[in-house]
Amino acid sequence: MTIQMAVSQNATEAKIYQNYPIGMQMLQGGYLLQTTNSTIDGAITIPNRDIDINAHIGYVRYANFFNLAGKTAGVQVMLPYVNIDADILGYNANKSGMGDIMVVLGTNIIGGDALSFPQFLQTKKQLALAWSLAVTMPTGSYSDSQLLNPGGNRWQFKPEIALTVPVDNWDFEAYLNAKFFTRNNALPNLLPSGTPSKLEQKAFYGLTLHAVYNFNQKFWISADAAGRVGGETKKDGIAQEDSQSVAGVGGTFNYSPSLFHQFGINYITAAGGNDYAPNGSLFTVKYTYVFGGGMKKTMQALKNQNQNNQ
């Protein structure tokens, strides 16, 4: 089951398709700094060297894991708040507001059996195949008279299938995905006196790769790579011939001082692409509180058992 990052153009994170015990819940808060020449989701690029957009994104996210037909499944909701600072052709602008809410549902197909927390502790990692569907809803702040918008004013659907292969201390992961868009009937015009356009966009098709090394149960790092193609747009029915081809590389650091607390840092930057690909980078720092699933009760029972055996 997945916990995906939304409101940004980054690829799906490492280790989010690992198995979790049923009943477990997560509450996460994070901050993203995105430097780019595109919209917040990276779908629409302004191909000009004189475009500099910095997006500061704070978010909260909740996830819950449960049993679905004997496999671990989960659902999560993410709510972002976005502040955008931009320098567009010498014109400085700022815009703040709520971003688009994202909901993700997913489950394991192969491996990833639904386990209680005590069973989970006794089970070794195994090869797993999972799927997810992320739905981004047009709930964010948006105006057809503003060039900068925290929201996208259209629905987005991202199905993904993920393969995880554990080898000793390593986890090798490959995710295949696509992203589909509904029409935006009120795209702002670059000209101050222009009228809004109707925007249509073809799907993106992407691949994400992670090589994760687990030092121990508390600390792991990952080398990350991702790429995608597609996304050609039409404005008022006219093809823009702006299909994207982009690749990015980065890394992830994650530390868990205890079972209930996790800290993570991720950085990814554009490594290559065509003239219509988004540039820049994305830096993320996050904290996750893990609870539920009988974890506290189980850990206390194990602690008491160890004391009695001494």
PDB file of C-alpha atoms in Angstrom:
ATOM      1  CA  MET A   1       0.000   0.000   0.000  1.00  0.00           C
ATOM      2  CA  THR A   2       1.256   3.453  -0.874  1.00  0.00           C
ATOM      3  CA  ILE A   3       1.625   6.823   0.755  1.00  0.00           C
ATOM      4  CA  GLN A   4       2.300   9.179  -2.084  1.00  0.00           C
ATOM      5  CA  MET A   5       3.529  12.736  -2.287  1.00  0.00           C
ATOM      6  CA  ALA A   6       1.072  15.122  -3.931  1.00  0.00           C
ATOM      7  CA  VAL A   7       0.913  18.736  -5.160  1.00  0.00           C
ATOM      8  CA  SER A   8       4.347  18.403  -6.688  1.00  0.00           C
ATOM      9  CA  GLN A   9       6.018  16.958  -9.743  1.00  0.00           C
ATOM     10  CA  ASN A  10       8.200  14.513  -7.841  1.00  0.00           C
ATOM     11  CA  ALA A  11       8.092  10.744  -8.368  1.00  0.00           C
ATOM     12  CA  THR A  12       6.606   8.337  -5.854  1.00  0.00           C
ATOM     13  CA  GLU A  13       8.828   7.937  -2.820  1.00  0.00           C
ATOM     14  CA  ALA A  14      10.961   4.964  -1.809  1.00  0.00           C
ATOM     15  CA  LYS A  15       9.609   2.204   0.468  1.00  0.00           C
ATOM     16  CA  ILE A  16       6.024   3.412   0.393  1.00  0.00           C
ATOM     17  CA  TYR A  17       4.876   0.060  -0.992  1.00  0.00           C
ATOM     18  CA  GLN A  18       6.341  -1.881   1.905  1.00  0.00           C
ATOM     19  CA  ASN A  19       3.874  -3.934   3.913  1.00  0.00           C
ATOM     20  CA  TYR A  20       2.248  -2.540   7.073  1.00  0.00           C
ATOM     21  CA  PRO A  21       0.324  -4.279   9.873  1.00  0.00           C
ATOM     22  CA  ILE A  22      -3.437  -3.950   9.674  1.00  0.00           C
ATOM     23  CA  GLY A  23      -4.935  -1.341  11.999  1.00  0.00           C
ATOM     24  CA  MET A  24      -1.821   0.807  11.865  1.00  0.00           C
ATOM     25  CA  GLN A  25      -2.324   4.529  11.230  1.00  0.00           C
ATOM     26  CA  MET A  26       0.019   7.369  10.267  1.00  0.00           C
ATOM     27  CA  LEU A  27      -0.171  11.110  10.750  1.00  0.00           C
ATOM     28  CA  GLN A  28       2.459  13.054   8.834  1.00  0.00           C
ATOM     29  CA  GLY A  29       3.456  16.683   8.528  1.00  0.00           C
ATOM     30  CA  GLY A  30       5.936  17.975   5.995  1.00  0.00           C
ATOM     31  CA  TYR A  31       7.470  20.899   4.159  1.00  0.00           C
ATOM     32  CA  LEU A  32       8.491  21.024   0.488  1.00  0.00           C
ATOM     33  CA  LEU A  33      10.559  23.628  -1.323  1.00  0.00           C
ATOM     34  CA  GLN A  34      10.045  23.407  -5.073  1.00  0.00           C
ATOM     35  CA  THR A  35      12.039  25.498  -7.552  1.00  0.00           C
ATOM     36  CA  THR A  36      10.769  25.207 -11.099  1.00  0.00           C
ATOM     37  CA  ASN A  37       9.430  26.828 -14.253  1.00  0.00           C
ATOM     38  CA  SER A  38       6.123  24.964 -14.159  1.00  0.00           C
ATOM     39  CA  THR A  39       2.819  24.662 -12.339  1.00  0.00           C
ATOM     40  CA  ILE A  40       2.924  23.126  -8.864  1.00  0.00           C
ATOM     41  CA  ASP A  41       2.162  19.643 -10.200  1.00  0.00           C
ATOM     42  CA  GLY A  42       4.829  19.972 -12.911  1.00  0.00           C
ATOM     43  CA  ALA A  43       2.315  19.302 -15.672  1.00  0.00           C
ATOM     44  CA  ILE A  44       2.436  22.668 -17.466  1.00  0.00           C
ATOM     45  CA  THR A  45       5.807  24.267 -18.197  1.00  0.00           C
ATOM     46  CA  ILE A  46       6.637  27.823 -19.233  1.00  0.00           C
ATOM     47  CA  PRO A  47       9.733  27.228 -21.430  1.00  0.00           C
ATOM     48  CA  ASN A  48      11.673  30.422 -20.758  1.00  0.00           C
ATOM     49  CA  ARG A  49      14.968  31.076 -18.964  1.00  0.00           C
ATOM     50  CA  ASP A  50      13.465  34.182 -17.366  1.00  0.00           C
ATOM     51  CA  ILE A  51      10.941  32.151 -15.348  1.00  0.00           C
ATOM     52  CA  ASP A  52      11.769  31.459 -11.699  1.00  0.00           C
ATOM     53  CA  ILE A  53       9.075  29.950  -9.473  1.00  0.00           C
ATOM     54  CA  ASN A  54       9.598  28.977  -5.824  1.00  0.00           C
ATOM     55  CA  ALA A  55       6.777  27.091  -4.116  1.00  0.00           C
ATOM     56  CA  HIS A  56       6.736  26.581  -0.351  1.00  0.00           C
ATOM     57  CA  ILE A  57       4.340  23.757   0.482  1.00  0.00           C
ATOM     58  CA  GLY A  58       3.267  22.641   3.931  1.00  0.00           C
ATOM     59  CA  TYR A  59       1.032  19.601   4.242  1.00  0.00           C
ATOM     60  CA  VAL A  60      -0.640  17.186   6.624  1.00  0.00           C
ATOM     61  CA  ARG A  61      -1.399  13.612   5.675  1.00  0.00           C
ATOM     62  CA  TYR A  62      -3.325  10.782   7.320  1.00  0.00           C
ATOM     63  CA  ALA A  63      -3.160   7.092   6.371  1.00  0.00           C
ATOM     64  CA  ASN A  64      -4.962   3.968   7.607  1.00  0.00           C
ATOM     65  CA  PHE A  65      -4.202   0.316   6.753  1.00  0.00           C
ATOM     66  CA  PHE A  66      -6.713  -2.527   6.707  1.00  0.00           C
ATOM     67  CA  ASN A  67      -7.441  -6.048   5.463  1.00  0.00           C
ATOM     68  CA  LEU A  68      -8.866  -6.364   1.952  1.00  0.00           C
ATOM     69  CA  ALA A  69      -9.360  -9.933   0.691  1.00  0.00           C
ATOM     70  CA  GLY A  70      -6.443 -11.158   2.789  1.00  0.00           C
ATOM     71  CA  LYS A  71      -4.011  -8.486   1.585  1.00  0.00           C
ATOM     72  CA  THR A  72      -2.882  -5.268   3.228  1.00  0.00           C
ATOM     73  CA  ALA A  73      -4.695  -2.265   1.795  1.00  0.00           C
ATOM     74  CA  GLY A  74      -4.737   1.363   2.746  1.00  0.00           C
ATOM     75  CA  VAL A  75      -6.232   4.746   2.153  1.00  0.00           C
ATOM     76  CA  GLN A  76      -4.694   8.146   2.726  1.00  0.00           C
ATOM     77  CA  VAL A  77      -5.715  11.781   2.484  1.00  0.00           C
ATOM     78  CA  MET A  78      -3.347  14.714   2.015  1.00  0.00           C
ATOM     79  CA  LEU A  79      -4.147  18.389   2.532  1.00  0.00           C
ATOM     80  CA  PRO A  80      -1.555  20.975   1.337  1.00  0.00           C
ATOM     81  CA  TYR A  81      -1.131  24.698   1.813  1.00  0.00           C
ATOM     82  CA  VAL A  82       0.946  26.492  -0.839  1.00  0.00           C
ATOM     83  CA  ASN A  83       2.834  29.781  -0.975  1.00  0.00           C
ATOM     84  CA  ILE A  84       4.228  30.711  -4.420  1.00  0.00           C
ATOM     85  CA  ASP A  85       6.898  33.331  -5.109  1.00  0.00           C
ATOM     86  CA  ALA A  86       7.602  33.950  -8.783  1.00  0.00           C
ATOM     87  CA  ASP A  87       9.691  36.107 -11.080  1.00  0.00           C
ATOM     88  CA  ILE A  88       8.098  35.888 -14.532  1.00  0.00           C
ATOM     89  CA  LEU A  89       9.819  37.919 -17.244  1.00  0.00           C
ATOM     90  CA  GLY A  90      10.845  40.496 -14.633  1.00  0.00           C
ATOM     91  CA  TYR A  91       7.413  40.629 -12.994  1.00  0.00           C
ATOM     92  CA  ASN A  92       7.359  39.621  -9.312  1.00  0.00           C
ATOM     93  CA  ALA A  93       4.270  37.972  -7.889  1.00  0.00           C
ATOM     94  CA  ASN A  94       3.145  36.056  -4.819  1.00  0.00           C
ATOM     95  CA  LYS A  95       0.135  33.850  -4.176  1.00  0.00           C
ATOM     96  CA  SER A  96      -0.900  31.731  -1.196  1.00  0.00           C
ATOM     97  CA  GLY A  97      -3.786  29.378  -0.585  1.00  0.00           C
ATOM     98  CA  MET A  98      -4.956  25.827  -0.117  1.00  0.00           C
ATOM     99  CA  GLY A  99      -3.691  23.298  -2.632  1.00  0.00           C
ATOM    100  CA  ASP A 100      -5.656  20.428  -4.147  1.00  0.00           C
ATOM    101  CA  ILE A 101      -6.602  17.572  -1.825  1.00  0.00           C
ATOM    102  CA  MET A 102      -5.310  14.149  -2.834  1.00  0.00           C
ATOM    103  CA  VAL A 103      -6.796  10.758  -1.889  1.00  0.00           C
ATOM    104  CA  VAL A 104      -4.942   7.491  -2.494  1.00  0.00           C
ATOM    105  CA  LEU A 105      -6.276   3.932  -2.352  1.00  0.00           C
ATOM    106  CA  GLY A 106      -4.106   0.871  -2.883  1.00  0.00           C
ATOM    107  CA  THR A 107      -3.537  -2.766  -2.015  1.00  0.00           C
ATOM    108  CA  ASN A 108      -1.066  -5.579  -2.471  1.00  0.00           C
ATOM    109  CA  ILE A 109      -1.548  -8.146  -5.227  1.00  0.00           C
ATOM    110  CA  ILE A 110       1.346 -10.549  -4.593  1.00  0.00           C
ATOM    111  CA  GLY A 111       2.904 -10.724  -1.138  1.00  0.00           C
ATOM    112  CA  GLY A 112       1.909  -8.188   1.469  1.00  0.00           C
ATOM    113  CA  ASP A 113      -0.460 -10.469   3.365  1.00  0.00           C
ATOM    114  CA  ALA A 114      -2.730  -8.810   5.913  1.00  0.00           C
ATOM    115  CA  LEU A 115      -0.985  -9.335   9.259  1.00  0.00           C
ATOM    116  CA  SER A 116      -1.573  -8.289  12.831  1.00  0.00           C
ATOM    117  CA  PHE A 117       1.291  -6.419  14.463  1.00  0.00           C
ATOM    118  CA  PRO A 118       2.641  -9.502  16.343  1.00  0.00           C
ATOM    119  CA  GLN A 119       2.524 -11.505  13.078  1.00  0.00           C
ATOM    120  CA  PHE A 120       4.172  -8.638  11.217  1.00  0.00           C
ATOM    121  CA  LEU A 121       7.136  -8.627  13.627  1.00  0.00           C
ATOM    122  CA  GLN A 122       7.783 -12.325  12.937  1.00  0.00           C
ATOM    123  CA  THR A 123       7.473 -12.148   9.140  1.00  0.00           C
ATOM    124  CA  LYS A 124      10.441 -11.602   6.819  1.00  0.00           C
ATOM    125  CA  LYS A 125      10.195  -9.189   3.925  1.00  0.00           C
ATOM    126  CA  GLN A 126       9.229 -10.790   0.639  1.00  0.00           C
ATOM    127  CA  LEU A 127       8.792  -9.950  -3.018  1.00  0.00           C
ATOM    128  CA  ALA A 128       5.649  -7.881  -3.452  1.00  0.00           C
ATOM    129  CA  LEU A 129       3.530  -6.496  -6.258  1.00  0.00           C
ATOM    130  CA  ALA A 130       1.058  -3.733  -5.427  1.00  0.00           C
ATOM    131  CA  TRP A 131      -1.157  -1.133  -7.084  1.00  0.00           C
ATOM    132  CA  SER A 132      -2.529   2.265  -6.139  1.00  0.00           C
ATOM    133  CA  LEU A 133      -4.779   4.962  -7.530  1.00  0.00           C
ATOM    134  CA  ALA A 134      -4.161   8.579  -6.537  1.00  0.00           C
ATOM    135  CA  VAL A 135      -6.969  11.053  -7.191  1.00  0.00           C
ATOM    136  CA  THR A 136      -6.237  14.783  -6.996  1.00  0.00           C
ATOM    137  CA  MET A 137      -9.411  16.848  -6.628  1.00  0.00           C
ATOM    138  CA  PRO A 138      -9.815  20.500  -7.770  1.00  0.00           C
ATOM    139  CA  THR A 139     -10.376  21.821  -4.252  1.00  0.00           C
ATOM    140  CA  GLY A 140      -7.481  24.296  -4.089  1.00  0.00           C
ATOM    141  CA  SER A 141      -7.442  28.057  -4.437  1.00  0.00           C
ATOM    142  CA  TYR A 142      -7.811  29.028  -8.113  1.00  0.00           C
ATOM    143  CA  SER A 143      -8.662  32.084 -10.203  1.00  0.00           C
ATOM    144  CA  ASP A 144      -8.713  32.392 -13.982  1.00  0.00           C
ATOM    145  CA  SER A 145      -7.498  35.990 -13.600  1.00  0.00           C
ATOM    146  CA  GLN A 146      -4.317  34.947 -11.724  1.00  0.00           C
ATOM    147  CA  LEU A 147      -1.226  33.438 -13.320  1.00  0.00           C
ATOM    148  CA  LEU A 148      -0.180  31.854 -10.024  1.00  0.00           C
ATOM    149  CA  ASN A 149      -2.572  29.326  -8.546  1.00  0.00           C
ATOM    150  CA  PRO A 150      -2.079  26.832  -5.669  1.00  0.00           C
ATOM    151  CA  GLY A 151      -4.863  24.703  -7.169  1.00  0.00           C
ATOM    152  CA  GLY A 152      -5.060  23.089 -10.612  1.00  0.00           C
ATOM    153  CA  ASN A 153      -8.794  23.489 -11.402  1.00  0.00           C
ATOM    154  CA  ARG A 154      -9.033  19.957 -12.819  1.00  0.00           C
ATOM    155  CA  TRP A 155      -9.136  16.354 -11.686  1.00  0.00           C
ATOM    156  CA  GLN A 156      -6.024  14.187 -11.910  1.00  0.00           C
ATOM    157  CA  PHE A 157      -5.879  10.376 -11.806  1.00  0.00           C
ATOM    158  CA  LYS A 158      -2.626   8.497 -11.288  1.00  0.00           C
ATOM    159  CA  PRO A 159      -2.747   4.672 -11.374  1.00  0.00           C
ATOM    160  CA  GLU A 160       0.504   2.961 -10.449  1.00  0.00           C
ATOM    161  CA  ILE A 161       1.818  -0.589 -10.164  1.00  0.00           C
ATOM    162  CA  ALA A 162       4.893  -1.303  -8.039  1.00  0.00           C
ATOM    163  CA  LEU A 163       7.339  -4.202  -7.733  1.00  0.00           C
ATOM    164  CA  THR A 164       9.522  -4.548  -4.611  1.00  0.00           C
ATOM    165  CA  VAL A 165      12.366  -7.092  -4.460  1.00  0.00           C
ATOM    166  CA  PRO A 166      14.238  -7.451  -1.125  1.00  0.00           C
ATOM    167  CA  VAL A 167      17.797  -8.812  -1.313  1.00  0.00           C
ATOM    168  CA  ASP A 168      19.603  -9.035   2.049  1.00  0.00           C
ATOM    169  CA  ASN A 169      19.843  -5.426   3.306  1.00  0.00           C
ATOM    170  CA  TRP A 170      18.707  -4.027  -0.037  1.00  0.00           C
ATOM    171  CA  ASP A 171      15.261  -3.251  -1.439  1.00  0.00           C
ATOM    172  CA  PHE A 172      15.035  -2.776  -5.205  1.00  0.00           C
ATOM    173  CA  GLU A 173      11.857  -1.055  -6.369  1.00  0.00           C
ATOM    174  CA  ALA A 174      10.326  -0.251  -9.743  1.00  0.00           C
ATOM    175  CA  TYR A 175       7.067   1.683 -10.213  1.00  0.00           C
ATOM    176  CA  LEU A 176       5.167   2.088 -13.492  1.00  0.00           C
ATOM    177  CA  ASN A 177       2.537   4.811 -13.598  1.00  0.00           C
ATOM    178  CA  ALA A 178       0.367   7.022 -15.755  1.00  0.00           C
ATOM    179  CA  LYS A 179      -1.333  10.336 -15.005  1.00  0.00           C
ATOM    180  CA  PHE A 180      -4.576  11.457 -16.645  1.00  0.00           C
ATOM    181  CA  PHE A 181      -6.222  14.879 -16.563  1.00  0.00           C
ATOM    182  CA  THR A 182      -9.697  16.258 -17.053  1.00  0.00           C
ATOM    183  CA  ARG A 183     -10.159  19.525 -18.948  1.00  0.00           C
ATOM    184  CA  ASN A 184      -9.488  22.895 -17.331  1.00  0.00           C
ATOM    185  CA  ASN A 185     -12.099  25.281 -18.725  1.00  0.00           C
ATOM    186  CA  ALA A 186     -10.517  28.391 -17.222  1.00  0.00           C
ATOM    187  CA  LEU A 187      -6.771  28.476 -17.920  1.00  0.00           C
ATOM    188  CA  PRO A 188      -5.353  31.969 -17.200  1.00  0.00           C
ATOM    189  CA  ASN A 189      -3.939  33.874 -20.168  1.00  0.00           C
ATOM    190  CA  LEU A 190      -0.329  35.088 -20.103  1.00  0.00           C
ATOM    191  CA  LEU A 191      -1.488  38.457 -21.468  1.00  0.00           C
ATOM    192  CA  PRO A 192      -3.107  40.793 -18.912  1.00  0.00           C
ATOM    193  CA  SER A 193      -5.986  41.547 -21.297  1.00  0.00           C
ATOM    194  CA  GLY A 194      -6.357  37.962 -22.528  1.00  0.00           C
ATOM    195  CA  THR A 195      -9.356  35.782 -21.859  1.00  0.00           C
ATOM    196  CA  PRO A 196      -9.104  32.341 -20.175  1.00  0.00           C
ATOM    197  CA  SER A 197      -8.506  29.340 -22.409  1.00  0.00           C
ATOM    198  CA  LYS A 198      -9.737  25.765 -22.342  1.00  0.00           C
ATOM    199  CA  LEU A 199      -6.876  23.374 -21.577  1.00  0.00           C
ATOM    200  CA  GLU A 200      -6.744  19.687 -22.462  1.00  0.00           C
ATOM    201  CA  GLN A 201      -3.733  17.487 -21.756  1.00  0.00           C
ATOM    202  CA  LYS A 202      -2.690  14.004 -22.816  1.00  0.00           C
ATOM    203  CA  ALA A 203      -1.493  11.484 -20.251  1.00  0.00           C
ATOM    204  CA  PHE A 204       1.990  11.189 -18.804  1.00  0.00           C
ATOM    205  CA  TYR A 205       3.672   7.770 -18.601  1.00  0.00           C
ATOM    206  CA  GLY A 206       6.425   7.314 -16.050  1.00  0.00           C
ATOM    207  CA  LEU A 207       8.937   4.968 -14.444  1.00  0.00           C
ATOM    208  CA  THR A 208      10.462   5.352 -10.971  1.00  0.00           C
ATOM    209  CA  LEU A 209      13.415   3.330  -9.627  1.00  0.00           C
ATOM    210  CA  HIS A 210      14.791   3.076  -6.084  1.00  0.00           C
ATOM    211  CA  ALA A 211      17.786   1.238  -4.645  1.00  0.00           C
ATOM    212  CA  VAL A 212      17.313   1.226  -0.869  1.00  0.00           C
ATOM    213  CA  TYR A 213      19.952   0.169   1.657  1.00  0.00           C
ATOM    214  CA  ASN A 214      18.764  -0.642   5.175  1.00  0.00           C
ATOM    215  CA  PHE A 215      21.534  -0.157   7.732  1.00  0.00           C
ATOM    216  CA  ASN A 216      19.258  -1.424  10.489  1.00  0.00           C
ATOM    217  CA  GLN A 217      15.620  -1.110  11.567  1.00  0.00           C
ATOM    218  CA  LYS A 218      16.086   2.592  12.340  1.00  0.00           C
ATOM    219  CA  PHE A 219      18.077   3.978   9.432  1.00  0.00           C
ATOM    220  CA  TRP A 220      17.930   3.613   5.639  1.00  0.00           C
ATOM    221  CA  ILE A 221      18.991   5.575   2.565  1.00  0.00           C
ATOM    222  CA  SER A 222      17.921   5.400  -1.062  1.00  0.00           C
ATOM    223  CA  ALA A 223      19.262   6.336  -4.487  1.00  0.00           C
ATOM    224  CA  ASP A 224      16.326   7.484  -6.608  1.00  0.00           C
ATOM    225  CA  ALA A 225      15.720   7.974 -10.341  1.00  0.00           C
ATOM    226  CA  ALA A 226      12.583   8.765 -12.314  1.00  0.00           C
ATOM    227  CA  GLY A 227      11.471   9.692 -15.795  1.00  0.00           C
ATOM    228  CA  ARG A 228       8.309  10.380 -17.737  1.00  0.00           C
ATOM    229  CA  VAL A 229       7.088  11.220 -21.234  1.00  0.00           C
ATOM    230  CA  GLY A 230       3.917  12.669 -22.718  1.00  0.00           C
ATOM    231  CA  GLY A 231       1.625  15.418 -21.502  1.00  0.00           C
ATOM    232  CA  GLU A 232       1.085  17.318 -24.769  1.00  0.00           C
ATOM    233  CA  THR A 233      -1.516  20.053 -24.341  1.00  0.00           C
ATOM    234  CA  LYS A 234      -4.271  21.629 -26.385  1.00  0.00           C
ATOM    235  CA  LYS A 235      -5.451  25.188 -25.820  1.00  0.00           C
ATOM    236  CA  ASP A 236      -8.880  25.962 -27.219  1.00  0.00           C
ATOM    237  CA  GLY A 237      -8.559  22.841 -29.355  1.00  0.00           C
ATOM    238  CA  ILE A 238      -5.170  23.767 -30.865  1.00  0.00           C
ATOM    239  CA  ALA A 239      -2.311  21.305 -30.250  1.00  0.00           C
ATOM    240  CA  GLN A 240       0.672  23.033 -28.632  1.00  0.00           C
ATOM    241  CA  GLU A 241       3.264  20.379 -29.633  1.00  0.00           C
ATOM    242  CA  ASP A 242       4.744  20.591 -26.131  1.00  0.00           C
ATOM    243  CA  SER A 243       5.082  16.939 -25.170  1.00  0.00           C
ATOM    244  CA  GLN A 244       7.547  16.473 -22.301  1.00  0.00           C
ATOM    245  CA  SER A 245      10.462  14.115 -21.826  1.00  0.00           C
ATOM    246  CA  VAL A 246      12.204  14.483 -18.472  1.00  0.00           C
ATOM    247  CA  ALA A 247      14.446  12.522 -16.110  1.00  0.00           C
ATOM    248  CA  GLY A 248      15.382  13.229 -12.506  1.00  0.00           C
ATOM    249  CA  VAL A 249      17.777  11.835  -9.904  1.00  0.00           C
ATOM    250  CA  GLY A 250      17.981  12.217  -6.155  1.00  0.00           C
ATOM    251  CA  GLY A 251      18.279  10.577  -2.780  1.00  0.00           C
ATOM    252  CA  THR A 252      16.383   9.872   0.440  1.00  0.00           C
ATOM    253  CA  PHE A 253      17.403   9.672   4.097  1.00  0.00           C
ATOM    254  CA  ASN A 254      15.093   8.200   6.749  1.00  0.00           C
ATOM    255  CA  TYR A 255      15.628   7.786  10.495  1.00  0.00           C
ATOM    256  CA  SER A 256      13.252   6.268  13.067  1.00  0.00           C
ATOM    257  CA  PRO A 257      14.394   6.894  16.665  1.00  0.00           C
ATOM    258  CA  SER A 258      11.543   4.679  17.851  1.00  0.00           C
ATOM    259  CA  LEU A 259       8.740   2.551  16.484  1.00  0.00           C
ATOM    260  CA  PHE A 260       6.311   5.474  16.645  1.00  0.00           C
ATOM    261  CA  HIS A 261       8.404   8.319  15.189  1.00  0.00           C
ATOM    262  CA  GLN A 262      10.025   8.758  11.758  1.00  0.00           C
ATOM    263  CA  PHE A 263      12.026  11.600  10.220  1.00  0.00           C
ATOM    264  CA  GLY A 264      12.770  11.832   6.503  1.00  0.00           C
ATOM    265  CA  ILE A 265      14.606  14.040   4.001  1.00  0.00           C
ATOM    266  CA  ASN A 266      14.361  13.761   0.223  1.00  0.00           C
ATOM    267  CA  TYR A 267      15.947  15.688  -2.634  1.00  0.00           C
ATOM    268  CA  ILE A 268      15.376  15.238  -6.369  1.00  0.00           C
ATOM    269  CA  THR A 269      16.545  17.399  -9.262  1.00  0.00           C
ATOM    270  CA  ALA A 270      15.976  17.453 -13.005  1.00  0.00           C
ATOM    271  CA  ALA A 271      18.839  15.680 -14.763  1.00  0.00           C
ATOM    272  CA  GLY A 272      17.751  16.077 -18.369  1.00  0.00           C
ATOM    273  CA  GLY A 273      14.827  16.616 -20.670  1.00  0.00           C
ATOM    274  CA  ASN A 274      13.527  18.350 -23.758  1.00  0.00           C
ATOM    275  CA  ASP A 275      12.642  22.033 -24.097  1.00  0.00           C
ATOM    276  CA  TYR A 276       9.200  21.556 -22.541  1.00  0.00           C
ATOM    277  CA  ALA A 277      10.293  19.578 -19.483  1.00  0.00           C
ATOM    278  CA  PRO A 278      10.121  21.231 -16.054  1.00  0.00           C
ATOM    279  CA  ASN A 279      13.462  22.198 -14.556  1.00  0.00           C
ATOM    280  CA  GLY A 280      14.587  22.842 -10.991  1.00  0.00           C
ATOM    281  CA  SER A 281      14.495  20.664  -7.891  1.00  0.00           C
ATOM    282  CA  LEU A 282      12.390  19.546  -4.963  1.00  0.00           C
ATOM    283  CA  PHE A 283      13.495  19.331  -1.322  1.00  0.00           C
ATOM    284  CA  THR A 284      11.276  17.640   1.274  1.00  0.00           C
ATOM    285  CA  VAL A 285      11.518  17.253   5.048  1.00  0.00           C
ATOM    286  CA  LYS A 286       8.847  15.352   6.962  1.00  0.00           C
ATOM    287  CA  TYR A 287       7.885  13.890  10.328  1.00  0.00           C
ATOM    288  CA  THR A 288       5.571  10.882  10.767  1.00  0.00           C
ATOM    289  CA  TYR A 289       3.791   9.687  13.901  1.00  0.00           C
ATOM    290  CA  VAL A 290       2.785   6.009  13.755  1.00  0.00           C
ATOM    291  CA  PHE A 291       0.058   4.585  15.998  1.00  0.00           C
ATOM    292  CA  GLY A 292      -2.744   2.023  16.268  1.00  0.00           C
ATOM    293  CA  GLY A 293      -2.769  -1.629  15.295  1.00  0.00           C
ATOM    294  CA  GLY A 294      -2.092  -2.772  18.858  1.00  0.00           C
ATOM    295  CA  MET A 295       1.543  -1.679  18.631  1.00  0.00           C
ATOM    296  CA  LYS A 296       1.823  -0.173  22.122  1.00  0.00           C
ATOM    297  CA  LYS A 297       0.127  -3.169  23.735  1.00  0.00           C
ATOM    298  CA  THR A 298       2.369  -5.628  21.893  1.00  0.00           C
ATOM    299  CA  MET A 299       5.566  -3.753  22.690  1.00  0.00           C
ATOM    300  CA  GLN A 300       4.616  -3.510  26.364  1.00  0.00           C
ATOM    301  CA  ALA A 301       3.906  -7.254  26.469  1.00  0.00           C
ATOM    302  CA  LEU A 302       7.314  -7.980  24.908  1.00  0.00           C
ATOM    303  CA  LYS A 303       8.984  -5.657  27.412  1.00  0.00           C
ATOM    304  CA  ASN A 304       7.273  -7.410  30.345  1.00  0.00           C
ATOM    305  CA  GLN A 305       8.235 -10.817  28.959  1.00  0.00           C
ATOM    306  CA  ASN A 306      11.896  -9.788  28.706  1.00  0.00           C
ATOM    307  CA  GLN A 307      11.866  -8.492  32.281  1.00  0.00           C
ATOM    308  CA  ASN A 308      10.348 -11.741  33.547  1.00  0.00           C
ATOM    309  CA  ASN A 309      13.017 -13.752  31.726  1.00  0.00           C
ATOM    310  CA  GLN A 310      15.855 -11.843  33.378  1.00  0.00           C
TER     311      GLN A 310
END
